[in-house]
């Protein structure tokens, strides 16, 4: 094929994003390699925000960003057998117009599925790790705090799998989106539903805020479980830990990291669950209408990335998530 210039979204300095021309290996794919043109890529308002804001310090710029895209396969290596030119696949690759990826690092998109919907399958997989690990089974009550896209997808997945889900976010527009996606119990605060206090067996914390953790711990039943899915990027309260520890101690609460990569990326002999399988399953559920994603996203050209990340940092996004559409850039 005729090579073209490649472009990627990068954080060029702290709190500065830009679409820039990037290095591109102008050569055919290696034996097990795939080259694809990106159709859409997904912006993570959690992980990418951390690097954009440099919350932990020490980030080296410029930094390429992004970890989820749907691509059209354009070239394949001589040993590639699982895809062919023209296939539409998902891959965990950066926000780039063109990407190279190994043949065992792609997932086929279900036939007839919109790329815009398929790429969102990356988000339910974040909390599906915690759901796979938990001992709490349907039809127990589950509490979900934070209705950004990770929390929204978490609540939808749990409800689909038979749990009785109560979802919480102080942001009215987020609550309205959650209700439009079919969530039955959506509130601004746990104080709005005192009847669930001491009833819930499982809590999924997706906001990354300490106050949410305090509220969840205080509302779980004895022996309940709490999964910390949202990354606590920065300190948001001056509350001491003693109250938290007291509730954990006398409530016999089990607290776990919600780190999604505690599952392997691919199934193993004695561990059939994996992140790739979670993404594939989530895409199928979205395709079948079991998880609702219509209307939760904005789609913009990557040239508008600076405004997107500024909105994420300020909490002013109009929709729950943002996708970059690369197709016009490649004409």
Coordinates of N, CA and C in Angstrom, one line a residue, residues 84-293:
X84 N -8.2 -11.1 8.1 CA -7.9 -10.8 6.7 C -8.1 -9.3 6.4
X85 N -7.5 -8.9 5.3 CA -7.6 -7.4 4.9 C -9.1 -7.1 4.8
X86 N -9.5 -6.0 5.4 CA -10.8 -5.5 5.4 C -11.6 -5.8 6.6
X87 N -11.1 -6.7 7.5 CA -11.8 -7.0 8.7 C -11.8 -5.8 9.7
X88 N -12.8 -5.7 10.5 CA -12.9 -4.7 11.5 C -12.6 -5.3 12.9
X89 N -11.6 -4.8 13.6 CA -11.1 -5.4 14.8 C -10.9 -4.3 15.9
X90 N -11.0 -4.8 17.1 CA -10.7 -4.0 18.3 C -9.3 -4.3 18.7
X91 N -8.6 -3.2 19.2 CA -7.2 -3.4 19.7 C -6.9 -2.4 20.8
X92 N -6.1 -2.7 21.8 CA -5.7 -1.8 22.8 C -4.5 -1.0 22.4
X93 N -4.7 0.0 21.5 CA -3.7 0.7 20.9 C -3.9 2.2 21.2
X94 N -2.9 3.1 21.0 CA -3.1 4.5 21.2 C -4.0 5.2 20.2
X95 N -4.3 6.5 20.5 CA -5.0 7.3 19.6 C -4.1 7.7 18.4
X96 N -4.1 6.9 17.4 CA -3.3 7.1 16.2 C -4.1 6.8 15.0
X97 N -3.8 7.5 13.9 CA -4.5 7.3 12.6 C -4.3 5.9 12.1
X98 N -3.0 5.4 12.3 CA -2.7 4.0 11.8 C -1.9 3.4 13.0
X99 N -2.2 2.1 13.1 CA -1.5 1.3 14.2 C -1.0 0.0 13.7
X100 N 0.1 -0.5 14.4 CA 0.6 -1.8 14.2 C 0.3 -2.6 15.4
X101 N -0.1 -3.9 15.3 CA -0.5 -4.7 16.4 C -0.2 -6.1 16.1
X102 N 0.1 -7.0 17.1 CA 0.3 -8.4 16.9 C -1.0 -9.1 16.6
X103 N -1.0 -10.2 15.9 CA -2.2 -10.8 15.5 C -3.0 -11.4 16.6
X104 N -2.3 -11.7 17.8 CA -3.0 -12.2 18.9 C -3.5 -11.2 19.9
X105 N -3.4 -9.9 19.4 CA -3.8 -8.8 20.3 C -5.1 -8.1 19.8
X106 N -5.8 -8.7 18.9 CA -7.0 -8.1 18.4 C -8.3 -9.0 18.7
X107 N -9.4 -8.3 18.7 CA -10.7 -9.0 18.9 C -11.6 -8.6 17.7
X108 N -12.2 -9.6 17.1 CA -13.1 -9.3 15.9 C -14.4 -8.6 16.5
X109 N -14.8 -7.6 15.7 CA -16.0 -6.9 16.0 C -17.2 -7.7 15.6
X110 N -18.2 -7.9 16.4 CA -19.4 -8.6 15.9 C -20.0 -8.1 14.6
X111 N -20.4 -8.9 13.8 CA -20.9 -8.6 12.5 C -22.0 -7.5 12.6
X112 N -21.9 -6.5 11.8 CA -22.9 -5.4 11.7 C -22.9 -4.4 12.8
X113 N -22.0 -4.5 13.7 CA -21.9 -3.6 14.9 C -21.2 -2.3 14.5
X114 N -21.8 -1.2 15.0 CA -21.2 0.1 14.7 C -19.8 0.1 15.4
X115 N -18.8 0.7 14.8 CA -17.5 0.8 15.5 C -17.6 1.7 16.7
X116 N -18.5 2.7 16.7 CA -18.7 3.6 17.8 C -19.2 2.8 19.0
X117 N -20.0 1.8 18.8 CA -20.6 1.0 19.9 C -19.6 0.0 20.3
X118 N -18.9 -0.7 19.4 CA -18.0 -1.7 19.7 C -16.8 -1.2 20.6
X119 N -16.3 -0.1 20.3 CA -15.1 0.4 21.1 C -15.5 0.7 22.5
X120 N -16.8 0.9 22.8 CA -17.2 1.2 24.2 C -17.2 -0.1 25.0
X121 N -17.1 -1.3 24.3 CA -17.0 -2.6 25.0 C -15.8 -2.6 25.9
X122 N -14.8 -1.7 25.7 CA -13.6 -1.7 26.6 C -14.0 -1.3 28.0
X123 N -15.0 -0.5 28.2 CA -15.3 0.1 29.5 C -16.0 -0.9 30.4
X124 N -17.0 -1.7 30.0 CA -17.6 -2.7 30.9 C -16.6 -3.6 31.5
X125 N -15.5 -4.0 30.7 CA -14.5 -4.9 31.1 C -13.8 -4.5 32.3
X126 N -13.7 -3.1 32.6 CA -13.0 -2.6 33.7 C -13.6 -3.2 35.0
X127 N -14.9 -3.1 35.2 CA -15.5 -3.6 36.4 C -15.9 -5.1 36.3
X128 N -15.9 -5.7 35.2 CA -16.2 -7.1 35.1 C -15.2 -7.9 35.8
X129 N -14.0 -7.5 35.9 CA -12.9 -8.1 36.7 C -13.4 -8.3 38.1
X130 N -13.9 -7.2 38.7 CA -14.4 -7.3 40.1 C -15.6 -8.2 40.2
X131 N -16.5 -8.1 39.3 CA -17.7 -9.0 39.3 C -17.3 -10.5 39.2
X132 N -16.3 -10.8 38.5 CA -15.8 -12.2 38.4 C -15.2 -12.6 39.7
X133 N -14.5 -11.7 40.4 CA -13.8 -12.1 41.6 C -14.7 -12.2 42.8
X134 N -15.8 -11.5 42.9 CA -16.6 -11.4 44.1 C -17.3 -12.7 44.5
X135 N -17.5 -12.8 45.8 CA -18.2 -14.0 46.3 C -19.7 -13.7 46.4
X136 N -20.1 -12.4 46.2 CA -21.5 -12.0 46.3 C -22.2 -12.3 45.0
X137 N -23.3 -13.0 45.1 CA -24.0 -13.5 43.9 C -25.3 -12.8 43.7
X138 N -25.8 -12.8 42.5 CA -27.2 -12.4 42.3 C -28.1 -13.2 43.2
X139 N -29.2 -12.6 43.7 CA -29.8 -11.4 43.4 C -29.5 -10.4 44.5
X140 N -28.4 -10.4 45.2 CA -28.1 -9.4 46.2 C -28.1 -8.0 45.7
X141 N -28.2 -7.1 46.7 CA -28.2 -5.6 46.4 C -26.7 -5.2 46.2
X142 N -26.5 -4.4 45.1 CA -25.2 -3.9 44.8 C -25.3 -2.4 44.8
X143 N -24.3 -1.7 45.4 CA -24.2 -0.2 45.4 C -23.1 0.2 44.4
X144 N -23.4 1.1 43.5 CA -22.4 1.6 42.6 C -22.3 3.1 42.7
X145 N -21.1 3.6 43.1 CA -20.9 5.1 43.2 C -20.1 5.6 42.1
X146 N -20.5 6.7 41.5 CA -19.8 7.3 40.4 C -20.4 6.8 39.1
X147 N -21.1 7.7 38.3 CA -21.7 7.3 37.1 C -21.0 8.0 35.8
X148 N -19.7 8.1 35.9 CA -18.9 8.3 34.7 C -19.1 7.0 33.9
X149 N -18.4 6.9 32.8 CA -18.6 5.8 31.9 C -18.3 4.5 32.5
X150 N -17.2 4.4 33.3 CA -16.9 3.2 34.0 C -18.0 2.8 35.0
X151 N -18.5 3.7 35.8 CA -19.5 3.4 36.7 C -20.9 3.1 36.1
X152 N -21.2 3.8 35.0 CA -22.4 3.6 34.3 C -22.4 2.1 33.7
X153 N -21.3 1.8 33.0 CA -21.2 0.4 32.5 C -21.2 -0.6 33.6
X154 N -20.6 -0.4 34.7 CA -20.6 -1.3 35.8 C -22.0 -1.5 36.3
X155 N -22.8 -0.5 36.5 CA -24.2 -0.6 36.9 C -25.0 -1.4 35.9
X156 N -24.8 -1.1 34.6 CA -25.6 -1.8 33.6 C -25.2 -3.3 33.6
X157 N -23.9 -3.6 33.7 CA -23.5 -5.0 33.7 C -24.1 -5.7 34.8
X158 N -24.0 -5.2 36.0 CA -24.5 -5.8 37.2 C -26.0 -6.1 37.2
X159 N -26.7 -5.1 36.7 CA -28.2 -5.2 36.6 C -28.5 -6.3 35.6
X160 N -27.8 -6.3 34.4 CA -28.0 -7.4 33.4 C -27.8 -8.8 34.0
X161 N -26.8 -8.9 34.9 CA -26.4 -10.2 35.4 C -27.3 -10.6 36.6
X162 N -28.3 -9.8 37.0 CA -29.2 -10.3 38.0 C -29.1 -9.7 39.3
X163 N -28.2 -8.8 39.5 CA -28.1 -8.1 40.8 C -29.1 -7.0 40.9
X164 N -29.5 -6.6 42.1 CA -30.4 -5.4 42.3 C -29.5 -4.2 42.5
X165 N -29.4 -3.4 41.5 CA -28.4 -2.3 41.5 C -29.0 -1.0 42.0
X166 N -28.3 -0.3 42.9 CA -28.6 1.1 43.3 C -27.3 1.9 42.9
X167 N -27.5 2.9 42.0 CA -26.4 3.7 41.5 C -26.5 5.1 42.0
X168 N -25.4 5.7 42.2 CA -25.3 7.0 42.8 C -24.3 8.0 42.2
X169 N -24.8 9.2 42.0 CA -23.9 10.3 41.5 C -24.5 11.6 41.8
X170 N -23.8 12.6 42.4 CA -24.4 13.9 42.7 C -24.7 14.7 41.4
X171 N -24.2 14.3 40.3 CA -24.4 15.0 39.0 C -25.7 14.6 38.4
X172 N -26.6 15.6 38.3 CA -28.0 15.3 37.8 C -28.0 14.8 36.3
X173 N -27.1 15.4 35.5 CA -27.1 14.9 34.1 C -26.6 13.5 34.0
X174 N -25.7 13.1 34.8 CA -25.2 11.7 34.8 C -26.3 10.8 35.3
X175 N -27.1 11.2 36.3 CA -28.2 10.4 36.7 C -29.3 10.2 35.6
X176 N -29.5 11.3 34.9 CA -30.5 11.2 33.8 C -30.1 10.3 32.7
X177 N -28.8 10.3 32.4 CA -28.2 9.4 31.4 C -28.4 7.9 31.9
X178 N -28.1 7.7 33.2 CA -28.2 6.4 33.7 C -29.6 5.8 33.6
X179 N -30.6 6.7 33.9 CA -32.0 6.3 33.9 C -32.4 6.0 32.4
X180 N -31.9 6.8 31.5 CA -32.2 6.6 30.1 C -31.6 5.3 29.6
X181 N -30.6 4.8 30.2 CA -30.0 3.5 29.9 C -30.7 2.3 30.5
X182 N -31.7 2.6 31.3 CA -32.5 1.5 31.9 C -32.2 1.1 33.3
X183 N -31.3 1.9 34.0 CA -31.1 1.6 35.4 C -32.3 2.0 36.2
X184 N -32.7 1.1 37.1 CA -34.0 1.3 37.8 C -33.9 2.1 39.1
X185 N -32.7 2.1 39.7 CA -32.6 2.8 41.0 C -31.4 3.7 40.9
X186 N -31.6 5.0 40.7 CA -30.6 6.0 40.5 C -30.8 7.1 41.4
X187 N -29.8 7.5 42.2 CA -30.0 8.6 43.3 C -28.7 9.4 43.3
X188 N -28.9 10.6 44.0 CA -27.8 11.5 44.2 C -26.9 11.1 45.3
X189 N -27.4 10.4 46.3 CA -26.7 10.1 47.5 C -27.3 8.9 48.2
X190 N -26.4 8.1 48.9 CA -27.0 7.0 49.7 C -27.9 7.5 50.7
X191 N -27.8 8.7 51.2 CA -28.8 9.2 52.1 C -30.2 9.3 51.6
X192 N -30.4 9.2 50.3 CA -31.7 9.3 49.7 C -32.4 8.0 49.8
X193 N -31.7 6.9 50.1 CA -32.4 5.6 50.2 C -31.9 4.9 51.5
X194 N -32.4 5.3 52.6 CA -32.0 4.7 53.9 C -32.4 3.3 54.0
X195 N -33.4 2.8 53.2 CA -33.8 1.4 53.3 C -32.7 0.4 52.8
X196 N -31.7 0.9 52.1 CA -30.6 -0.1 51.7 C -29.5 -0.2 52.7
X197 N -29.5 0.6 53.8 CA -28.5 0.6 54.8 C -28.4 -0.7 55.5
X198 N -27.2 -1.3 55.4 CA -27.1 -2.6 56.1 C -27.6 -3.8 55.3
X199 N -28.0 -3.6 54.0 CA -28.7 -4.6 53.2 C -27.7 -5.1 52.1
X200 N -27.0 -4.1 51.5 CA -26.2 -4.5 50.3 C -25.0 -5.4 50.7
X201 N -24.8 -6.4 49.8 CA -23.7 -7.3 50.0 C -22.5 -6.9 49.2
X202 N -22.6 -6.0 48.2 CA -21.5 -5.6 47.4 C -21.5 -4.2 47.0
X203 N -20.4 -3.5 47.1 CA -20.2 -2.1 46.7 C -19.1 -2.0 45.6
X204 N -19.4 -1.2 44.6 CA -18.5 -1.0 43.5 C -18.2 0.5 43.4
X205 N -17.0 0.9 43.9 CA -16.7 2.3 44.0 C -16.0 2.8 42.7
X206 N -16.6 3.6 41.9 CA -16.1 4.0 40.6 C -15.8 5.4 40.5
X207 N -15.9 6.2 41.5 CA -15.6 7.6 41.4 C -14.2 8.0 41.8
X208 N -13.5 7.2 42.6 CA -12.2 7.6 43.1 C -12.2 8.6 44.2
X209 N -13.3 8.8 44.8 CA -13.4 9.8 45.9 C -13.6 9.1 47.3
X210 N -12.8 9.6 48.3 CA -12.8 9.0 49.6 C -14.2 9.0 50.2
X211 N -15.0 10.1 50.1 CA -16.3 10.2 50.7 C -17.2 9.1 50.2
X212 N -17.1 8.7 49.0 CA -17.9 7.6 48.5 C -17.5 6.3 49.2
X213 N -16.2 6.1 49.4 CA -15.8 4.9 50.2 C -16.4 4.9 51.6
X214 N -16.3 6.0 52.3 CA -16.9 6.1 53.6 C -18.4 5.7 53.6
X215 N -19.1 6.3 52.6 CA -20.6 6.0 52.6 C -20.9 4.6 52.3
X216 N -20.1 4.0 51.4 CA -20.4 2.6 51.0 C -20.1 1.7 52.2
X217 N -19.0 1.9 52.9 CA -18.6 1.0 54.0 C -19.7 1.1 55.1
X218 N -20.2 2.2 55.3 CA -21.3 2.4 56.3 C -22.6 1.8 55.9
X219 N -22.8 1.5 54.7 CA -24.1 1.0 54.2 C -24.1 -0.5 53.9
X220 N -22.9 -1.2 53.9 CA -22.9 -2.6 53.5 C -23.4 -3.5 54.7
X221 N -23.9 -4.6 54.4 CA -24.2 -5.6 55.4 C -23.0 -6.2 56.0
X222 N -23.1 -6.9 57.1 CA -21.9 -7.5 57.7 C -21.4 -8.6 56.7
X223 N -20.1 -8.6 56.6 CA -19.5 -9.5 55.7 C -19.5 -9.1 54.2
X224 N -20.0 -7.9 54.0 CA -20.1 -7.4 52.6 C -18.7 -7.1 52.0
X225 N -18.7 -6.8 50.7 CA -17.5 -6.6 49.9 C -17.5 -5.3 49.3
X226 N -16.3 -4.6 49.3 CA -16.1 -3.3 48.6 C -15.0 -3.5 47.6
X227 N -15.2 -3.1 46.3 CA -14.2 -3.1 45.3 C -13.9 -1.6 44.9
X228 N -12.6 -1.3 45.0 CA -12.2 0.1 44.6 C -11.8 0.1 43.2
X229 N -12.7 0.5 42.3 CA -12.5 0.5 40.9 C -12.0 1.8 40.4
X230 N -12.5 2.9 40.9 CA -12.1 4.3 40.5 C -10.7 4.6 41.2
X231 N -9.8 5.1 40.4 CA -8.5 5.4 41.0 C -8.5 6.7 41.8
X232 N -8.1 6.7 43.0 CA -8.1 7.9 43.8 C -6.9 8.8 43.4
X233 N -7.0 9.5 42.3 CA -5.9 10.3 41.8 C -5.5 11.4 42.7
X234 N -6.4 12.0 43.5 CA -6.0 13.1 44.4 C -6.8 13.0 45.6
X235 N -6.3 13.7 46.7 CA -7.0 13.7 48.0 C -8.2 14.7 47.9
X236 N -9.4 14.2 48.3 CA -10.5 15.1 48.2 C -11.3 15.3 49.5
X237 N -10.7 14.9 50.6 CA -11.3 15.1 51.9 C -10.3 15.1 53.0
X238 N -10.6 15.8 54.1 CA -9.7 15.8 55.3 C -10.2 14.9 56.4
X239 N -11.1 14.0 56.0 CA -11.7 13.0 57.0 C -10.6 12.0 57.4
X240 N -10.5 11.7 58.7 CA -9.5 10.8 59.2 C -10.0 9.3 58.9
X241 N -9.0 8.4 58.8 CA -9.3 7.0 58.5 C -9.9 6.2 59.6
X242 N -9.9 6.8 60.8 CA -10.3 6.0 62.0 C -11.8 5.5 61.8
X243 N -12.6 6.4 61.4 CA -14.0 6.0 61.2 C -14.2 4.9 60.1
X244 N -13.4 5.1 59.1 CA -13.4 4.1 58.0 C -13.0 2.7 58.6
X245 N -11.8 2.7 59.3 CA -11.3 1.4 59.8 C -12.2 0.8 60.8
X246 N -12.9 1.6 61.6 CA -13.8 1.1 62.6 C -15.0 0.4 61.9
X247 N -15.5 1.0 60.9 CA -16.6 0.4 60.1 C -16.2 -0.9 59.5
X248 N -15.0 -0.9 58.9 CA -14.5 -2.2 58.3 C -14.3 -3.3 59.4
X249 N -13.8 -2.9 60.5 CA -13.5 -3.9 61.6 C -14.8 -4.5 62.1
X250 N -15.7 -3.7 62.5 CA -17.0 -4.2 63.1 C -18.0 -4.6 62.1
X251 N -17.8 -4.3 60.9 CA -18.7 -4.7 59.8 C -18.2 -6.0 59.1
X252 N -17.0 -6.4 59.5 CA -16.4 -7.6 58.8 C -16.4 -7.4 57.3
X253 N -16.0 -6.2 56.9 CA -16.1 -5.8 55.5 C -14.8 -6.3 54.8
X254 N -14.9 -6.8 53.6 CA -13.8 -7.2 52.8 C -13.5 -6.2 51.7
X255 N -12.4 -5.6 51.7 CA -12.0 -4.5 50.8 C -11.0 -5.0 49.8
X256 N -11.3 -4.8 48.5 CA -10.4 -5.3 47.4 C -10.1 -4.2 46.4
X257 N -8.9 -4.3 45.8 CA -8.6 -3.5 44.7 C -9.4 -4.0 43.5
X258 N -9.9 -3.0 42.7 CA -10.7 -3.3 41.5 C -9.8 -3.3 40.3
X259 N -8.5 -3.4 40.5 CA -7.6 -3.3 39.3 C -7.9 -4.4 38.3
X260 N -8.3 -4.0 37.1 CA -8.8 -4.9 36.1 C -7.8 -6.0 35.6
X261 N -6.5 -5.6 35.7 CA -5.5 -6.5 35.2 C -5.1 -7.6 36.2
X262 N -5.9 -7.8 37.3 CA -5.7 -8.9 38.1 C -6.2 -10.2 37.4
X263 N -6.9 -10.0 36.3 CA -7.2 -11.1 35.4 C -6.2 -11.2 34.3
X264 N -5.9 -12.3 33.8 CA -4.9 -12.4 32.6 C -5.6 -11.8 31.4
X265 N -4.7 -11.4 30.4 CA -5.3 -10.8 29.2 C -6.0 -11.9 28.4
X266 N -5.5 -13.1 28.4 CA -6.1 -14.2 27.7 C -6.5 -15.4 28.6
X267 N -7.5 -16.2 28.3 CA -7.8 -17.4 29.1 C -6.6 -18.3 29.3
X268 N -6.6 -19.0 30.4 CA -5.6 -20.1 30.7 C -6.3 -21.4 31.1
X269 N -5.5 -22.5 31.2 CA -6.1 -23.8 31.4 C -7.1 -23.8 32.6
X270 N -6.6 -23.2 33.7 CA -7.4 -23.3 34.9 C -8.0 -21.9 35.3
X271 N -8.0 -21.0 34.3 CA -8.6 -19.7 34.5 C -9.2 -19.2 33.2
X272 N -10.5 -19.6 33.0 CA -11.1 -19.3 31.7 C -11.5 -17.8 31.6
X273 N -11.5 -17.1 32.7 CA -11.8 -15.6 32.6 C -10.6 -14.8 32.2
X274 N -10.8 -13.8 31.4 CA -9.7 -12.9 31.0 C -10.3 -11.6 30.6
X275 N -9.4 -10.6 30.4 CA -9.8 -9.3 30.0 C -10.3 -9.3 28.6
X276 N -9.6 -10.0 27.7 CA -10.1 -10.1 26.3 C -11.5 -10.7 26.2
X277 N -11.7 -11.7 27.0 CA -13.0 -12.3 27.0 C -14.1 -11.4 27.5
X278 N -13.7 -10.6 28.6 CA -14.7 -9.6 29.1 C -15.0 -8.6 28.0
X279 N -14.0 -8.1 27.3 CA -14.3 -7.1 26.2 C -15.2 -7.7 25.1
X280 N -14.9 -8.9 24.7 CA -15.6 -9.6 23.7 C -17.1 -9.8 24.1
X281 N -17.3 -10.2 25.4 CA -18.6 -10.4 25.9 C -19.4 -9.1 26.0
X282 N -18.7 -8.1 26.5 CA -19.3 -6.8 26.6 C -19.8 -6.2 25.2
X283 N -19.0 -6.4 24.2 CA -19.4 -6.0 22.9 C -20.6 -6.8 22.4
X284 N -20.7 -8.0 22.7 CA -21.9 -8.8 22.3 C -23.1 -8.3 23.1
X285 N -23.0 -8.0 24.4 CA -24.1 -7.5 25.1 C -24.6 -6.1 24.6
X286 N -23.6 -5.3 24.2 CA -24.0 -4.0 23.6 C -24.7 -4.2 22.3
X287 N -24.2 -5.1 21.5 CA -24.8 -5.5 20.2 C -26.3 -5.9 20.4
X288 N -26.5 -6.7 21.4 CA -27.8 -7.3 21.6 C -28.7 -6.4 22.4
X289 N -28.3 -5.2 22.7 CA -29.1 -4.2 23.5 C -29.2 -4.5 24.9
X290 N -28.4 -5.4 25.5 CA -28.5 -5.7 26.9 C -27.7 -4.7 27.7
X291 N -26.8 -4.0 27.1 CA -26.1 -2.8 27.7 C -26.4 -1.7 26.8
X292 N -26.9 -0.6 27.3 CA -27.3 0.5 26.4 C -26.1 1.5 26.3
X293 N -25.8 1.9 25.1 CA -24.7 2.9 25.0 C -25.2 4.1 24.0

